[in-house]
XYZ file of C-alpha atoms in Angstrom:
337
model
C -41.310 22.252 -58.612
C -38.713 19.512 -59.209
C -35.154 20.394 -60.116
C -34.119 19.197 -63.606
C -30.844 19.079 -65.566
C -31.009 20.631 -69.043
C -27.956 21.238 -71.265
C -25.575 21.057 -68.319
C -27.419 23.695 -66.278
C -29.800 23.404 -63.365
C -33.145 24.825 -64.419
C -36.396 25.116 -62.526
C -39.119 24.220 -64.989
C -42.441 22.492 -65.073
C -41.683 18.849 -65.977
C -44.473 18.575 -68.567
C -43.115 21.452 -70.673
C -39.581 20.065 -70.633
C -40.710 16.555 -71.490
C -42.922 17.914 -74.253
C -39.929 19.492 -75.997
C -38.089 16.177 -75.734
C -40.821 14.058 -77.326
C -41.406 16.575 -80.099
C -37.777 16.182 -81.186
C -37.926 12.424 -80.659
C -41.079 12.241 -82.775
C -39.439 14.167 -85.602
C -36.381 11.895 -85.646
C -38.529 8.776 -85.500
C -40.751 9.854 -88.373
C -37.777 10.824 -90.530
C -36.309 7.363 -89.958
C -39.590 5.531 -90.629
C -40.549 7.432 -93.762
C -37.051 7.166 -95.205
C -37.086 3.396 -94.830
C -40.677 2.456 -95.617
C -41.943 5.337 -97.779
C -45.179 5.447 -95.783
C -46.502 6.449 -92.404
C -46.835 3.737 -89.750
C -50.334 2.296 -89.397
C -51.804 2.559 -85.900
C -55.006 0.749 -84.899
C -56.944 2.192 -81.930
C -59.408 -0.215 -80.304
C -61.783 1.018 -77.594
C -65.538 0.869 -77.068
C -65.512 4.436 -75.713
C -65.418 7.012 -78.475
C -63.817 9.686 -76.288
C -60.804 7.445 -75.624
C -60.306 6.815 -79.340
C -60.568 10.531 -80.112
C -57.987 11.349 -77.433
C -55.469 8.906 -78.874
C -56.312 9.963 -82.419
C -55.433 13.550 -81.559
C -52.047 12.442 -80.228
C -50.986 10.523 -83.347
C -52.990 11.864 -86.285
C -50.074 13.873 -87.735
C -47.414 11.166 -87.805
C -49.467 7.964 -88.228
C -52.209 6.618 -90.449
C -54.926 6.020 -87.865
C -57.501 3.225 -88.015
C -60.220 2.768 -85.402
C -62.387 -0.065 -84.098
C -64.972 -0.018 -81.330
C -65.454 -3.789 -80.966
C -63.144 -6.764 -80.811
C -64.650 -8.228 -83.981
C -63.980 -5.002 -85.885
C -60.412 -4.976 -84.585
C -59.665 -8.485 -85.853
C -61.269 -7.769 -89.226
C -59.239 -4.565 -89.598
C -56.042 -6.434 -88.746
C -56.681 -9.027 -91.457
C -57.437 -6.375 -94.068
C -54.819 -3.728 -93.269
C -52.121 -5.405 -91.146
C -51.391 -2.377 -88.902
C -47.929 -1.815 -87.464
C -49.172 -1.466 -83.882
C -52.420 -1.878 -81.941
C -53.493 0.119 -78.885
C -56.056 -2.248 -77.411
C -58.452 -1.472 -74.570
C -58.780 -4.385 -72.158
C -62.358 -3.893 -70.932
C -64.866 -3.854 -73.806
C -68.351 -5.219 -74.409
C -68.412 -8.512 -76.303
C -64.875 -9.629 -77.045
C -62.647 -8.011 -74.463
C -59.048 -7.037 -75.140
C -57.651 -10.255 -73.710
C -59.758 -12.416 -76.032
C -58.906 -10.227 -79.029
C -55.212 -10.691 -78.265
C -55.637 -14.466 -77.886
C -57.284 -14.739 -81.315
C -54.771 -12.370 -82.871
C -51.829 -14.472 -81.739
C -53.419 -17.681 -83.032
C -53.732 -16.318 -86.571
C -50.446 -16.810 -88.503
C -51.220 -13.897 -90.818
C -51.537 -11.266 -88.074
C -49.865 -12.706 -84.989
C -46.713 -10.604 -85.441
C -48.587 -7.303 -85.000
C -47.477 -5.866 -81.641
C -50.194 -5.073 -79.086
C -50.094 -2.476 -76.312
C -52.869 -2.952 -73.772
C -54.638 0.172 -72.529
C -56.234 -0.478 -69.142
C -57.517 1.250 -66.043
C -56.103 -1.588 -63.935
C -52.331 -1.578 -63.662
C -51.759 -4.369 -61.150
C -48.954 -6.886 -61.505
C -51.503 -9.653 -62.137
C -52.963 -7.708 -65.072
C -49.523 -7.128 -66.563
C -48.521 -10.777 -66.163
C -51.702 -11.929 -67.890
C -51.241 -9.453 -70.727
C -47.622 -10.452 -71.302
C -48.565 -14.126 -71.278
C -51.127 -13.387 -73.989
C -48.455 -11.753 -76.125
C -48.759 -8.005 -75.442
C -45.549 -5.981 -75.693
C -46.443 -3.198 -73.242
C -49.073 -1.558 -71.027
C -50.528 1.927 -70.818
C -52.566 2.789 -67.714
C -55.572 5.103 -67.824
C -55.883 8.020 -67.466
C -53.221 8.236 -70.155
C -50.167 10.450 -69.928
C -49.501 11.846 -73.443
C -45.733 11.840 -72.973
C -45.598 8.221 -71.813
C -47.994 7.073 -74.514
C -45.975 8.744 -77.267
C -42.684 7.379 -75.974
C -43.965 3.810 -75.789
C -45.745 3.919 -79.131
C -42.651 5.325 -80.864
C -40.465 2.684 -79.221
C -42.618 -0.223 -80.391
C -43.158 1.217 -83.861
C -39.384 1.477 -84.196
C -38.946 -2.121 -83.037
C -41.652 -3.265 -85.466
C -39.954 -1.423 -88.334
C -36.589 -2.992 -87.484
C -38.177 -6.443 -87.226
C -39.861 -6.009 -90.610
C -36.570 -4.911 -92.155
C -34.704 -7.931 -90.772
C -37.458 -10.270 -91.966
C -37.347 -8.672 -95.398
C -33.560 -8.952 -95.615
C -33.745 -12.621 -94.658
C -35.940 -13.205 -97.718
C -33.678 -11.475 -100.243
C -30.876 -12.892 -102.335
C -27.765 -11.086 -101.160
C -26.181 -10.818 -104.615
C -29.053 -9.788 -106.883
C -31.492 -8.120 -104.475
C -34.498 -10.125 -105.682
C -36.294 -12.680 -103.499
C -34.369 -15.788 -102.487
C -35.322 -19.454 -102.792
C -36.782 -19.582 -99.287
C -39.098 -16.650 -99.958
C -40.194 -18.184 -103.254
C -40.999 -21.560 -101.683
C -43.101 -19.904 -98.970
C -44.953 -17.708 -101.453
C -45.581 -20.627 -103.807
C -47.318 -22.534 -101.001
C -49.497 -19.527 -100.124
C -50.357 -18.825 -103.752
C -51.224 -22.478 -104.368
C -53.657 -22.452 -101.432
C -55.195 -19.219 -102.710
C -55.598 -20.715 -106.190
C -57.272 -23.751 -104.675
C -59.623 -21.573 -102.654
C -60.468 -19.028 -105.365
C -60.284 -21.429 -108.333
C -57.897 -19.229 -110.317
C -54.910 -20.191 -112.456
C -51.326 -19.502 -111.497
C -48.244 -19.577 -113.682
C -44.512 -20.084 -113.269
C -41.667 -18.963 -115.517
C -38.308 -20.695 -115.110
C -35.370 -18.673 -116.484
C -31.824 -19.886 -117.107
C -28.875 -17.826 -118.393
C -27.420 -19.609 -121.408
C -23.836 -20.894 -121.150
C -23.257 -19.062 -117.880
C -20.391 -21.337 -116.804
C -18.516 -20.310 -119.929
C -19.301 -16.677 -119.095
C -17.735 -17.071 -115.650
C -14.720 -18.931 -117.043
C -14.084 -16.277 -119.665
C -14.869 -13.031 -117.829
C -14.229 -14.068 -114.232
C -16.533 -14.534 -111.261
C -16.671 -10.855 -110.341
C -17.968 -9.996 -113.784
C -20.255 -13.001 -113.508
C -21.773 -11.502 -110.348
C -22.259 -8.210 -112.147
C -23.978 -10.072 -114.962
C -26.362 -11.794 -112.545
C -27.295 -8.470 -110.970
C -27.927 -6.923 -114.378
C -30.109 -9.805 -115.532
C -32.052 -9.766 -112.253
C -32.674 -6.045 -112.688
C -33.899 -6.480 -116.247
C -36.236 -9.307 -115.246
C -37.567 -7.392 -112.238
C -38.618 -4.400 -114.344
C -41.121 -6.606 -116.204
C -42.843 -7.845 -113.022
C -45.227 -4.985 -112.344
C -48.020 -6.336 -110.142
C -47.363 -6.191 -106.381
C -48.332 -9.844 -105.848
C -46.065 -11.227 -108.619
C -42.717 -12.541 -107.408
C -39.317 -12.822 -109.057
C -36.722 -14.885 -107.211
C -33.251 -16.262 -107.718
C -33.749 -19.992 -107.708
C -30.086 -20.928 -107.585
C -26.889 -20.276 -109.514
C -27.844 -18.702 -112.832
C -31.516 -19.717 -112.562
C -34.397 -17.388 -111.769
C -38.088 -18.115 -111.293
C -41.167 -15.937 -111.559
C -44.475 -16.688 -109.822
C -47.567 -15.115 -111.402
C -50.792 -15.569 -109.399
C -54.151 -15.294 -111.173
C -52.441 -15.618 -114.561
C -53.197 -18.075 -117.367
C -50.643 -19.527 -119.761
C -51.102 -16.854 -122.428
C -50.605 -14.080 -119.907
C -47.466 -15.738 -118.533
C -46.002 -16.096 -122.044
C -46.489 -12.363 -122.581
C -44.514 -11.677 -119.389
C -41.788 -14.117 -120.503
C -41.485 -12.353 -123.839
C -41.038 -9.020 -122.048
C -38.382 -10.600 -119.860
C -36.503 -11.947 -122.860
C -36.631 -8.536 -124.547
C -35.371 -6.900 -121.355
C -32.340 -9.174 -121.178
C -31.603 -8.648 -124.882
C -31.727 -4.887 -124.339
C -28.828 -5.179 -121.876
C -26.523 -6.021 -124.817
C -24.150 -7.940 -122.535
C -21.200 -9.385 -124.401
C -20.841 -13.179 -124.218
C -18.109 -14.409 -126.552
C -18.357 -17.955 -125.151
C -21.939 -18.451 -126.244
C -22.723 -20.786 -129.134
C -25.754 -18.674 -130.052
C -24.140 -15.332 -130.736
C -21.952 -12.688 -129.160
C -24.541 -11.463 -126.643
C -25.878 -12.979 -123.431
C -29.254 -14.750 -123.766
C -31.717 -16.633 -121.577
C -33.899 -19.709 -122.015
C -37.344 -19.912 -120.423
C -39.938 -22.538 -119.568
C -43.502 -21.473 -118.812
C -46.326 -23.484 -117.301
C -49.752 -22.733 -115.819
C -52.459 -24.637 -113.991
C -55.274 -24.320 -111.500
C -54.453 -25.756 -108.105
C -56.272 -28.928 -107.105
C -56.461 -30.902 -103.897
C -54.799 -33.954 -105.439
C -51.519 -32.252 -106.370
C -48.823 -30.168 -104.716
C -47.313 -26.953 -106.124
C -44.195 -28.912 -107.047
C -46.221 -30.345 -109.948
C -46.361 -26.868 -111.479
C -42.645 -26.352 -110.833
C -41.813 -29.633 -112.528
C -43.938 -28.700 -115.541
C -42.147 -25.345 -115.938
C -38.769 -27.026 -115.483
C -39.670 -29.534 -118.204
C -40.497 -26.682 -120.579
C -37.174 -25.009 -119.721
C -35.341 -28.247 -120.514
C -37.091 -28.406 -123.895
C -36.115 -24.792 -124.616
C -32.470 -25.621 -123.959
C -32.634 -28.806 -126.012
C -34.148 -26.876 -128.910
C -31.160 -24.524 -129.100
C -31.561 -22.113 -126.134
C -32.369 -18.395 -126.283
C -36.056 -19.221 -126.610
C -39.316 -19.733 -124.701
C -41.161 -23.017 -124.418
C -44.558 -23.261 -122.759
C -47.265 -25.732 -121.899
C -49.323 -27.095 -119.000
């Protein structure tokens, strides 16, 4: 038996048993980290046309991951589009679409190309690895699989995926208020517009502006102004309940809310809840010409996307309604198409 170092002492032990104790602890630490950050188990997609291979991998990861399975390349791609797994273990040699072709198609699809792929193959030559890496795979596992190696590599790439997702998410947040930033809003508006065009559904936008905010900053100071922005953002965010709705800081003291599959009446209801939420904050604003409390003005617009226009048309319509709300005395909602 090989000689191993363990806790500063030389111990003769079977290497599998020692390694097993190491990955059990590593697995526990990894899962604690993942669940704390994402509030869910990582999603693992197993793709193999041999049921026994899928069952073997399923047994390894069933406790710490949500497992999804596919036995053809077509099923794998469909599952990716529906569920967006965090990692794919993809067999190279399959009937129909083989693993290489599945990976090619995966990386060409903007919606799923960031899902990391680990190839599982019985051929571990340098040529195979080079081809796989050129196609976009992040790692290789050679059959027959070694449970310790498989676990270590899967945990490594799930951790990297989690960190990448976190960085991407942070890049789309406004650093002061914690809601989405302008960049995230612009990207989501484009996607939602295309979806509206495809599904023939209405979408709505609410533009929100804090009344007399420059006076607020001048009177209370910029630090208190930042606190005010965070409070208003929090109040607005509590009224946006559907997972596909989006509240963003548009710039300065302006916020914007994107409501897919929502007509004008529905958007006005959301705006009214937003206005009530801000009023409930009871934030003092002695520089306001409306009263002694902080208020907001809102412009609401809705339309169905069409091939002749761009989403900026909807933005301009909501901005026009916001301008009319401010011209009419502020602290009110104006709406129209």
